[in-house]
Structures are given as structure tokens and as C-alpha cells.
Short mmCIF file of C-alpha atoms in Angstrom, two decimals:
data_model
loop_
_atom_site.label_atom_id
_atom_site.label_comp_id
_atom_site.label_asym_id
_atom_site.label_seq_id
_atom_site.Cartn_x
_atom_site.Cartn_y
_atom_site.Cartn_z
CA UNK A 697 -20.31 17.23 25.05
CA UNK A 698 -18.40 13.76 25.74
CA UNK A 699 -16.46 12.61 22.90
CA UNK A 700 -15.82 9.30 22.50
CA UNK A 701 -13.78 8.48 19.04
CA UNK A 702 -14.38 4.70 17.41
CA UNK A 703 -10.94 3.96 16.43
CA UNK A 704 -11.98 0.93 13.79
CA UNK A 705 -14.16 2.77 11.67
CA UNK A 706 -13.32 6.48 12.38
CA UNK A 707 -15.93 7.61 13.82
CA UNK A 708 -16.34 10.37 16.47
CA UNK A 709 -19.52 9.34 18.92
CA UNK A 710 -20.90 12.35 21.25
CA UNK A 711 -22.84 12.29 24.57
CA UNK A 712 -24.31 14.50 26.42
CA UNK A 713 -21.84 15.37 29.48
CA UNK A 714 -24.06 14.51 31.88
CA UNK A 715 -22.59 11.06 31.63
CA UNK A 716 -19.07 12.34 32.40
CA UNK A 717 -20.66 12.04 35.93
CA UNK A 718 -21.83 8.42 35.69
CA UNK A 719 -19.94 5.18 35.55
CA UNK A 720 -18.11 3.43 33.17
CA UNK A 721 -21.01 0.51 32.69
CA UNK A 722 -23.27 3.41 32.02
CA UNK A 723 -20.86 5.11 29.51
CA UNK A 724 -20.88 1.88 27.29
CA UNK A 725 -24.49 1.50 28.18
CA UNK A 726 -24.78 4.27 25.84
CA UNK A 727 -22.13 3.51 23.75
CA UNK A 728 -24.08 -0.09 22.96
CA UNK A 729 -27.29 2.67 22.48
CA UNK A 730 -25.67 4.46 19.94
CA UNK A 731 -23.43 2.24 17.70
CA UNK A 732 -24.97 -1.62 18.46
CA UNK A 733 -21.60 -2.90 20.11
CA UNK A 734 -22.57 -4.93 23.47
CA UNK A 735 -20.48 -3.42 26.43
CA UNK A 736 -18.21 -6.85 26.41
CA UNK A 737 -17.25 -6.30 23.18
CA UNK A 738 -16.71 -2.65 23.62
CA UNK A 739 -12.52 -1.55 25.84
CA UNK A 740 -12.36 1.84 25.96
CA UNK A 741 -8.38 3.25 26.45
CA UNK A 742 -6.99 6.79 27.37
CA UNK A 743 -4.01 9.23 26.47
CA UNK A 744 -1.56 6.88 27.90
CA UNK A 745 -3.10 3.44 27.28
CA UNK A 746 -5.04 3.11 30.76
CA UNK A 747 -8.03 1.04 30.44
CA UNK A 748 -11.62 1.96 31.59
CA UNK A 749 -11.87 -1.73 33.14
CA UNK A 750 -13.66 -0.72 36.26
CA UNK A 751 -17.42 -0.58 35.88
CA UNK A 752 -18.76 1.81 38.94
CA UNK A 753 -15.66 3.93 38.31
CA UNK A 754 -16.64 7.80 37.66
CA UNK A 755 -15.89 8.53 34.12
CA UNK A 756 -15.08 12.30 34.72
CA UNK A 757 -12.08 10.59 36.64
CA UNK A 758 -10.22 9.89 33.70
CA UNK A 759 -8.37 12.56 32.13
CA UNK A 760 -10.24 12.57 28.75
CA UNK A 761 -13.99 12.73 26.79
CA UNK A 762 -12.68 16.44 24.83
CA UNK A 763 -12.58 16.80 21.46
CA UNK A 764 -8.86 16.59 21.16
CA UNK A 765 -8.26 13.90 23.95
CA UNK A 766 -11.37 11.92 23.23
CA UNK A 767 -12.27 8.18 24.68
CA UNK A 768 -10.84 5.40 22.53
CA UNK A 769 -13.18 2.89 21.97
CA UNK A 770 -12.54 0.05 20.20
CA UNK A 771 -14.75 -2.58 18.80
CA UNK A 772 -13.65 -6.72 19.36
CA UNK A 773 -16.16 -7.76 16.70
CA UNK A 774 -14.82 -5.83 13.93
CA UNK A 775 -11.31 -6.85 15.18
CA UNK A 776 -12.27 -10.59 15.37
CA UNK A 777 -13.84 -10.39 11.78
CA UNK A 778 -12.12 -11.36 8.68
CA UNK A 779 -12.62 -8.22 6.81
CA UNK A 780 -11.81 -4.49 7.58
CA UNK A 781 -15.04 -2.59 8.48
CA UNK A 782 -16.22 0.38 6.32
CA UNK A 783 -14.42 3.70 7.07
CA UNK A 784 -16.94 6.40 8.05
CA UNK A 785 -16.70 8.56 5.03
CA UNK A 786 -19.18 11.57 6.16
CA UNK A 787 -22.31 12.60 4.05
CA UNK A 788 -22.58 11.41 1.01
CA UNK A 789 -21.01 14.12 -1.37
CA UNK A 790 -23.42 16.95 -2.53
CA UNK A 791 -23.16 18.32 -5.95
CA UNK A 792 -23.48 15.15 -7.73
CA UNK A 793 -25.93 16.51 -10.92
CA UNK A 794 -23.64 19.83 -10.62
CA UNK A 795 -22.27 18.95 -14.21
CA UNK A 796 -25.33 18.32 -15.54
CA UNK A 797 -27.19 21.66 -14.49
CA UNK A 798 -23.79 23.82 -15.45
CA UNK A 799 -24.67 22.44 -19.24
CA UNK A 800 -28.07 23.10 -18.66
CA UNK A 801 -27.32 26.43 -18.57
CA UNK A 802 -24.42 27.00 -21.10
CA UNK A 803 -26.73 26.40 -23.78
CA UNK A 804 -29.94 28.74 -22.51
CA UNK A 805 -30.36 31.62 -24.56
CA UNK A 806 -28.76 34.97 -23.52
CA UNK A 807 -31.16 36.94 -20.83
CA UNK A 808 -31.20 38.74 -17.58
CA UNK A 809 -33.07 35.13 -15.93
CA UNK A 810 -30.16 32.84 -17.51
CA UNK A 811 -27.44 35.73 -16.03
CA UNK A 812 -29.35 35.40 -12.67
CA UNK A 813 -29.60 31.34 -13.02
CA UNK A 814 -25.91 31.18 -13.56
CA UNK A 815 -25.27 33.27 -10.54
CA UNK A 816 -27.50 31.54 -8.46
CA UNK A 817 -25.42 28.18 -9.50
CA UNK A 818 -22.34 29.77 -8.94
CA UNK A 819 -23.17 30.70 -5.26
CA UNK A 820 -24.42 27.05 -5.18
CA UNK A 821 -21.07 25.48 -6.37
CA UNK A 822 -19.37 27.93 -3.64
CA UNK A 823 -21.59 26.76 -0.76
CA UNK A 824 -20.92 23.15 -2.01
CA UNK A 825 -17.21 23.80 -2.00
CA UNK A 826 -17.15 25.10 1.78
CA UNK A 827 -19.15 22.04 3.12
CA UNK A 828 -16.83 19.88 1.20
CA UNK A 829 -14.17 21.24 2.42
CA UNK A 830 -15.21 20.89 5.98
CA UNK A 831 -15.83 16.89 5.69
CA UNK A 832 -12.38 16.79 3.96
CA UNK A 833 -10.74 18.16 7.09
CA UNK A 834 -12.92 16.06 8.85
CA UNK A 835 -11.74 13.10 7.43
CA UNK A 836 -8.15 14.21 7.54
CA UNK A 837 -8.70 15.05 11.44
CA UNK A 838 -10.22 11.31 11.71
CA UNK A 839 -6.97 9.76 10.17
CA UNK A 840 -4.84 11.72 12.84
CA UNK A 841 -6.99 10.96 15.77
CA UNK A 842 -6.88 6.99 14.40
CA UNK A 843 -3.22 7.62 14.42
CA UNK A 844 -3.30 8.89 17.95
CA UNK A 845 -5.81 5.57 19.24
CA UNK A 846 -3.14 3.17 17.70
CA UNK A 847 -0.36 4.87 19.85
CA UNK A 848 -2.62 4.59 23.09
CA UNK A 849 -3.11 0.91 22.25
CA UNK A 850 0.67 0.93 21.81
CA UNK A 851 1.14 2.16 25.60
CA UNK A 852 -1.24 -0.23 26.92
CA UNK A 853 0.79 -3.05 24.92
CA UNK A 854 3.76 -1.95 26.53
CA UNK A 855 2.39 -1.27 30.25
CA UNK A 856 1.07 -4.97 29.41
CA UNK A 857 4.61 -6.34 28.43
CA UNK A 858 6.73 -4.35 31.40
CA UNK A 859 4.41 -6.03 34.15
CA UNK A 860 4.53 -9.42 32.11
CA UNK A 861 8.21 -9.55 32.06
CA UNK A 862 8.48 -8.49 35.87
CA UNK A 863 5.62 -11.82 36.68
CA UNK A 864 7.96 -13.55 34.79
CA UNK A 865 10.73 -12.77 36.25
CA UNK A 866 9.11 -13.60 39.78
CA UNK A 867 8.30 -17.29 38.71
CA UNK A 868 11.66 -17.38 37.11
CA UNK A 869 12.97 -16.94 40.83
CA UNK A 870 10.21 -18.82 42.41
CA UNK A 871 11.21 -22.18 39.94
CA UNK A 872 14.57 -22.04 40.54
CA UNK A 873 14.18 -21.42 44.25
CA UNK A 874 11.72 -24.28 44.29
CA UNK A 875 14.51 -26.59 42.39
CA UNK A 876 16.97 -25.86 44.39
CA UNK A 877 15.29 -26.57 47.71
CA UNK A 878 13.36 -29.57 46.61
CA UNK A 879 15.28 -32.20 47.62
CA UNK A 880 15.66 -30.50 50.87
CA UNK A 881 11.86 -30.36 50.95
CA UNK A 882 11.86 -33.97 50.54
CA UNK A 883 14.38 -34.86 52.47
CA UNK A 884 12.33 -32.99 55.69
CA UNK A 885 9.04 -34.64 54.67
CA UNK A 886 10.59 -38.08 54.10
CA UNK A 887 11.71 -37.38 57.85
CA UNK A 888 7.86 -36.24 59.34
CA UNK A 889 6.59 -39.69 60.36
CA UNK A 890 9.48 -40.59 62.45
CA UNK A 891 9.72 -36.61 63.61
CA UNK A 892 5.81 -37.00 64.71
CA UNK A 893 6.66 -40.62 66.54
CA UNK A 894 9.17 -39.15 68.64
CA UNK A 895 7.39 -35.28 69.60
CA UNK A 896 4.88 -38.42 71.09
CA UNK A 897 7.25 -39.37 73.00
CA UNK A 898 8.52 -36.42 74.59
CA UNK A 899 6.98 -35.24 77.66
CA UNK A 900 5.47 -32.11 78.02
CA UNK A 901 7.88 -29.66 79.86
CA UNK A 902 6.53 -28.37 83.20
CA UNK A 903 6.67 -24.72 81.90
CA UNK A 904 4.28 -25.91 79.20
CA UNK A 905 1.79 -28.21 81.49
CA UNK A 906 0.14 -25.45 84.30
CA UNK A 907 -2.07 -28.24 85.06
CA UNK A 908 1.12 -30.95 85.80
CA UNK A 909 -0.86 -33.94 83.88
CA UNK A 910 1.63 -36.53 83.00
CA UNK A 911 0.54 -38.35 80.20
CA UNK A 912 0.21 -35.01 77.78
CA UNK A 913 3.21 -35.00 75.15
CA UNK A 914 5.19 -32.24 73.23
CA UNK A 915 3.01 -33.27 70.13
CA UNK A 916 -0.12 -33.07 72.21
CA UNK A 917 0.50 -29.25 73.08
CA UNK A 918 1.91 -28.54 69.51
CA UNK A 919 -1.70 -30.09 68.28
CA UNK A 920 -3.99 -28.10 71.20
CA UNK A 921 -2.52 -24.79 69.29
CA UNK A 922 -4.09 -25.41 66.67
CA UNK A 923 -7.43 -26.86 67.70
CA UNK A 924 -8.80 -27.53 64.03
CA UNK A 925 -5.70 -29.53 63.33
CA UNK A 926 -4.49 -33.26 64.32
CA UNK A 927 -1.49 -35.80 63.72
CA UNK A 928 -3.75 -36.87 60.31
CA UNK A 929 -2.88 -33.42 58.76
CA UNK A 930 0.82 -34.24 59.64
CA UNK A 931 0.74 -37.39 57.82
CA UNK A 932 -0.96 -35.99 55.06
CA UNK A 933 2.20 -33.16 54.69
CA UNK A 934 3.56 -34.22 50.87
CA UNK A 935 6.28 -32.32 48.13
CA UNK A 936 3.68 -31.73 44.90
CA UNK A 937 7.11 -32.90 42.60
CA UNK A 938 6.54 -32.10 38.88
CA UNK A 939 6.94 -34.89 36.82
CA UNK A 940 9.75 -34.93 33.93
CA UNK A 941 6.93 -33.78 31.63
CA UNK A 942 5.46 -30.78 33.77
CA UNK A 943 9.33 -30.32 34.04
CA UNK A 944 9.65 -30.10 30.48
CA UNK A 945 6.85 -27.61 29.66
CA UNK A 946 8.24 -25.40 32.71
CA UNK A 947 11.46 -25.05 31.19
CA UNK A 948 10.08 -24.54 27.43
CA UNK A 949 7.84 -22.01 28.82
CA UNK A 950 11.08 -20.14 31.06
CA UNK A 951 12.84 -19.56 27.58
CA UNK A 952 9.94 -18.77 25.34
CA UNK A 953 8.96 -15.35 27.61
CA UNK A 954 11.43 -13.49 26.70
CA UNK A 955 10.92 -14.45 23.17
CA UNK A 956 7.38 -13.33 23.94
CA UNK A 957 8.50 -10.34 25.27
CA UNK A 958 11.10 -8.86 22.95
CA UNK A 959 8.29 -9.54 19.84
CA UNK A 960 5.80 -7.43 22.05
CA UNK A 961 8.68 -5.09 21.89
CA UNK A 962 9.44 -4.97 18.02
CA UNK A 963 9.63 -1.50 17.12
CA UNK A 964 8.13 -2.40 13.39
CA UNK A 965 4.77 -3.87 15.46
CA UNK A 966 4.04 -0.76 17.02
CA UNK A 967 5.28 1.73 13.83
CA UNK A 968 2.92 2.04 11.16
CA UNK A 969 5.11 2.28 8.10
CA UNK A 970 4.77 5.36 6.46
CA UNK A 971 2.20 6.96 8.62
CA UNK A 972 3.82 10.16 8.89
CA UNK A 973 4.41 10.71 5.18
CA UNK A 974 0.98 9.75 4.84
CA UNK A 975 -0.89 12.42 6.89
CA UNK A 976 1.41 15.26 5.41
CA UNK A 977 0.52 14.31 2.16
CA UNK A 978 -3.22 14.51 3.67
CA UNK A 979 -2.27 17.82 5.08
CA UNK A 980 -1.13 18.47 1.50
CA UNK A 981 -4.10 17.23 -0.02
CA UNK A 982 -6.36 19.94 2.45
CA UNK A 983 -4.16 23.06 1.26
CA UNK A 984 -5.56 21.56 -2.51
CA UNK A 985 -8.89 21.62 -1.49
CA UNK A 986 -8.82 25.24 0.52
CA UNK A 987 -7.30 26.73 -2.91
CA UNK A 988 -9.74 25.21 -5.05
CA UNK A 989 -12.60 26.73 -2.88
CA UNK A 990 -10.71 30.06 -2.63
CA UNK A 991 -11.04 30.22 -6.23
CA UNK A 992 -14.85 28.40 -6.60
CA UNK A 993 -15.58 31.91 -4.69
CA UNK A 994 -13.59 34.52 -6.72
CA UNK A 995 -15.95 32.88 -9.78
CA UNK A 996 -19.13 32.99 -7.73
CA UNK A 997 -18.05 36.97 -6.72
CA UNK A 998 -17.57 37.40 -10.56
CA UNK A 999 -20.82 35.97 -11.62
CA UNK A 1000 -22.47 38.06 -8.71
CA UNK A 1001 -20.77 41.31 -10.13
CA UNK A 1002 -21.52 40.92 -13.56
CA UNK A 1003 -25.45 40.30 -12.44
CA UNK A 1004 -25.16 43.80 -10.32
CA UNK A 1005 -23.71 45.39 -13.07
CA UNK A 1006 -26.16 44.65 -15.88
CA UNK A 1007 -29.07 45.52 -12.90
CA UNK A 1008 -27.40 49.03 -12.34
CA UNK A 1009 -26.80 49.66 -16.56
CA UNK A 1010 -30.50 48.34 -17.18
CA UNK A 1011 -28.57 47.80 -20.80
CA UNK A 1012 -29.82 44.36 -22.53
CA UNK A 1013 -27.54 44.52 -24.85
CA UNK A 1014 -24.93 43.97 -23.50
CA UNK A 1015 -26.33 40.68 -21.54
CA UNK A 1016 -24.88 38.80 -24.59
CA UNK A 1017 -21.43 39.34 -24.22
CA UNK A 1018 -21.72 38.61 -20.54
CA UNK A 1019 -23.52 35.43 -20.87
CA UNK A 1020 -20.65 34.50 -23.38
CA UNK A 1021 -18.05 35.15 -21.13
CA UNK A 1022 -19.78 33.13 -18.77
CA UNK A 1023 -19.28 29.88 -20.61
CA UNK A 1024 -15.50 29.71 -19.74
CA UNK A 1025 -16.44 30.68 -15.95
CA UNK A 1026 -18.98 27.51 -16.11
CA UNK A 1027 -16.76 25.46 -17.50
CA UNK A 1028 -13.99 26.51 -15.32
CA UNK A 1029 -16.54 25.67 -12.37
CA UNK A 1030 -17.31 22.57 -13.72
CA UNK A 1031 -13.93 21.37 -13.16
CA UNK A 1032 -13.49 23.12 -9.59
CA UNK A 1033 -16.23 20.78 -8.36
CA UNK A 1034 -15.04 17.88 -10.20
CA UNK A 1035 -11.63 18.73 -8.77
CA UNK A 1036 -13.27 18.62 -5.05
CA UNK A 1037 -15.14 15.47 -5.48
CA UNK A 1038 -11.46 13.68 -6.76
CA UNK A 1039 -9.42 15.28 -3.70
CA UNK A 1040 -12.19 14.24 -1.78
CA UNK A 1041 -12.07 10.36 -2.94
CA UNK A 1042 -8.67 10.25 -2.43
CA UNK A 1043 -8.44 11.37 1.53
CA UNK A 1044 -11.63 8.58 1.58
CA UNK A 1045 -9.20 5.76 0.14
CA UNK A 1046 -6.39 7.04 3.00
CA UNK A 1047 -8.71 6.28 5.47
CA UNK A 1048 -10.05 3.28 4.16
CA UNK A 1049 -6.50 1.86 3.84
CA UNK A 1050 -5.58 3.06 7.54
CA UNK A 1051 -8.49 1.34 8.56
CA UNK A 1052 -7.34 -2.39 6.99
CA UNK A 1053 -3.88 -1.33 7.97
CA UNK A 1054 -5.37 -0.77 11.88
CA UNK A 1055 -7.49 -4.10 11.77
CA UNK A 1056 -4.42 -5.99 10.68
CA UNK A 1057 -2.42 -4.86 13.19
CA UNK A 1058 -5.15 -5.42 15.93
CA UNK A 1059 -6.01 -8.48 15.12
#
């Protein structure tokens, strides 16, 4: 498979890895296939903040498309709109009438079908517990891999910045240079008519004129070099000056780049705040939800030994007293799931609040 992880919402998109061998337009081809977003509104980044900007380009020749080191794509219309987009929460959580068909059978009469009803719910409440579990880490894994997307758009920001500040510093050199041989410049321009009048003048040196005609001149052989050219282009030969307000803007722009620059590099634009502490108390959350499962299946094994035990004794009386015990177990169940559905909101509102925090920063 190709993995290609949606940074804004995510979202982990897979392809078949055929298309590791096509190009780049195809890749968001299928991208705009799968999730709506047109391929202009679609820039894809790597490990490293390189940029899939080049459209036959192979795909495979990027290091990246794994599970781990997926594609980063990242969607300009959610990052142009006002709001945050949704998070992608996962399924929709299973279980929800759980509570209502553990009271259900609390209150059913004591029998071998309401021991065997209560098992079969307690192997259901197990099974729900695992799948749960495997969305939360899911969700948890999402979080990190956003985390990982925002530092990838944090390299290309600063491979961005290093070869602004070196253009910069190239015009810097260029403007001064240019100010400080302008009126040089001039001066030599100024000085072409009169130049021009007097190369007419001059005759052409011998070692010059193979053909010894006397009326050709040095400006006539410096014009024949050039055969597309004529005195008119010399005359035409001006110094583009900038005016005091082009002056103005040119100096206003020389000492706002570095301004530019140095808030490009502010380290508290490319931290998130508290991201850290955030995913270990994620990773905190997860050890929460693999104990409460742990112990969703030491009830289930208990309801499933009690049922083997009164099938072995064939003994109905003693079917009360284990159906009576099992109203603690259900109600102990009851607040396992219950448990998993809260531990499961809360990872959902971390990654909804990464999300706004993301589309803030991207905007």
C-alpha cells in the first residue's frame, strides 16, 4: 500500500502501490478521487519538508508513501477557510444501547438461558472493548503523525527562509553595487553621443580594412560585428534611474527582510506549546484504556466459567446464586464500557483541538 496521511483532518488515505510507479499529477489525480480536493489545492511534503512540486516526477523517487513515513498532504481550502475542519474521529463508537441491554438482563428471572444471555453480553462488551481500543490508538497514532506533518512543514518553512535570506542578500549587493556605480553609469552614457561622433571619424586601421576602402570608419567595423545592430541602438543606450519614490520603497523593503526573516525564524511559530505534554498524557490515556479492556475480559472469562460450570454440575439450583452474583459483574461492566466511551471522547477532543491549533498556525 501507499500511504498518504491528510495532515488537516487526520486522516490516513491508502493507494494501491502501483502508483508509487506513476507521477506526481497522477498521485493527486487520485488523491482528488478519493477525498474531493482538486490537485491545485492539494502540496504534498516529505520527511524533511521537500515538496512534490514536479508533476511527471516518479513518486517512488521520494523517500516516503510507508506507514510510518507517509506523504503529507495538505489541503489549501480547509487552510483558507475560516473554521477548523472536522477531525476524523474513526467509526462511530459501538456499544451505544450496551447499558440498556445490561439492565435488560439484571432483572430476567434466574435460568440457565439468562446465565447464557449474560455470557453472551459479556463476550460482546469484551469484543467491543478490543475494537475500541484499537481506534483509540488509532487516534492517538493520528495526533503523533499530525505532530510529525507540522514539523515537515516546519523544514520546508525554514529551507524557504535560508534561500530567501541568501536572494536577499544578493539584491542587497546588487543595490548597493548599482548605487555606487550609477553616477559613473551616467557619467559614460552622458558621454555616448559625442563617443559615437568621433569612432565616425576615425579611420579604419589597415589591419582592420583587408579590402583598403577608405571611406569605412572605426564605428563602421564596430557596427558590421554585429550585423543586427546600428548607431540607432547606440543612441537609444539610457541609465533606468529610480526615482526618489522607487528609491524609497527599495530602501523600506532592504530593512524590512530581515524583519521578515527573523519572524520566519521565531522559535514560538514553529513550537506548538505544549505538544509534548500533550501526547504523553495521550500515551497515558491508552495505558487507561488497555487496563480497562484487560479487565472487561477477566469479567467476560468469569461469566464464561460460571456458564461451564453450571453445564458440567447440571445442578439448577444453584443457577440462582450465580445469576445473583452476576448483578455486580453487570454492573461492574456497565461502567467498563462507559469508562471506554469517556477515554475515548477525550483523545477525540485532543485531536479536535490539535486540529484548530494546526489550522491556526497554517493559516
Amino acid at each position: 500500500m501507499l500511504y498518504v496521511f491528510l495532515v488537516n483532518t487526520g486522516c490516513m488515505l491508502t493507494f494501491d502501490i502501483s502508483l508509487a510507479f506513476r507521477s506526481v499529477q497522477e498521485l493527486k489525480d487520485e488523491i482528488r478521487s478519493k477525498t474531493g480536493v482538486p490537485p491545485d489545492q492539494q502540496v504534498l511534503l516529505v520527511t524533511g519538508g521537500e515538496t512534490l512540486d514536479e508533476p511527471e516526477r516518479q513518486v517512488s523517487s521520494y523517500t516516503a508513501g510507508t506507514d510510518t513515513n507517509p506523504f503529507f498532504l495538505f489541503n489549501k481550502i480547509h487552510i483558507e477557510s475560516q473554521n477548523a475542519p472536522q477531525a476524523d474521529c474513526g467509526p462511530a463508537p459501538l456499544g451505544m444501547d450496551m447499558k440498556l441491554k445490561i439492565e435488560k438482563l439484571m432483572n430476567e428471572a434466574p435460568s440457565y438461558d439468562t446465565l447464557v444471555g449474560r455470557t453472551t453480553l459479556a463476550k460482546e462488551c469484551y469484543d467491543i472493548a478490543l475494537k475500541e481500543f484499537r481506534v483509540c490508538d488509532t487516534l492517538v497514532l493520528q495526533q503523533h503523525l499530525q505532530h510529525q506533518g507540522w514539523t515537515v512543514v516546519v523544514a520546508n518553512l525554514e529551507d524557504y527562509n535560508s534561500s530567501f535570506r541568501k536572494n536577499c542578500d544578493m539584491f542587497n549587493t546588487l543595490y548597493k553595487e548599482y548605487k555606487r556605480l550609477r553616477k559613473t553609469h551616467a557619467l559614460i552614457v552622458d558621454g555616448l553621443p559625442g563617443d559615437i561622433e568621433l569612432l565616425g571619424k576615425v579611420p579604419l586601421l589597415n589591419a582592420l580594412n583587408p579590402n583598403g576602402s577608405s571611406s569605412l570608419s572605426l564605428l563602421d567595423w564596430i557596427l558590421a560585428q554585429n550585423p543586427k545592430g546600428s548607431a540607432d541602438d547606440l543612441d537609444e543606450i539610457k541609465i533606468i534611474d529610480l526615482d526618489e519614490e522607487q528609491s524609497k520603497v527599495f530602501e523600506q523593503t532592504l530593512e524590512d527582510i530581515p524583519k521578515i526573516a527573523a519572524l520566519a525564524d521565531k522559535q514560538e511559530k514553529k513550537e506548538i506549546k505544549g505538544l509534548d505534554e500533550r501526547l504523553s498524557k495521550l500515551a497515558q490515556i491508552l495505558d487507561d484504556v488497555k487496563k480497562v479492556v484487560s479487565e472487561t475480559e477477566e469479567i467476560a472469562k468469569g461469566f464464561t466459567q460460571n456458564q461451564s460450570r453450571a453445564t458440567q454440575i447440571k445442578d439448577s439450583s444453584v443457577l440462582h446464586d450465580l445469576c445473583q452474583g452476576h448483578r455486580t459483574q453487570l454492573i461492574t461492566l456497565c461502567g467498563k464500557h462507559q469508562k471506554l466511551q469517556n477515554l475515548r471522547q477525550t483523545i477525540v477532543k485532543a485531536k479536535q483541538e490539535l486540529c484548530d491549533n494546526l489550522q491556526m498556525r497554517l493559516k
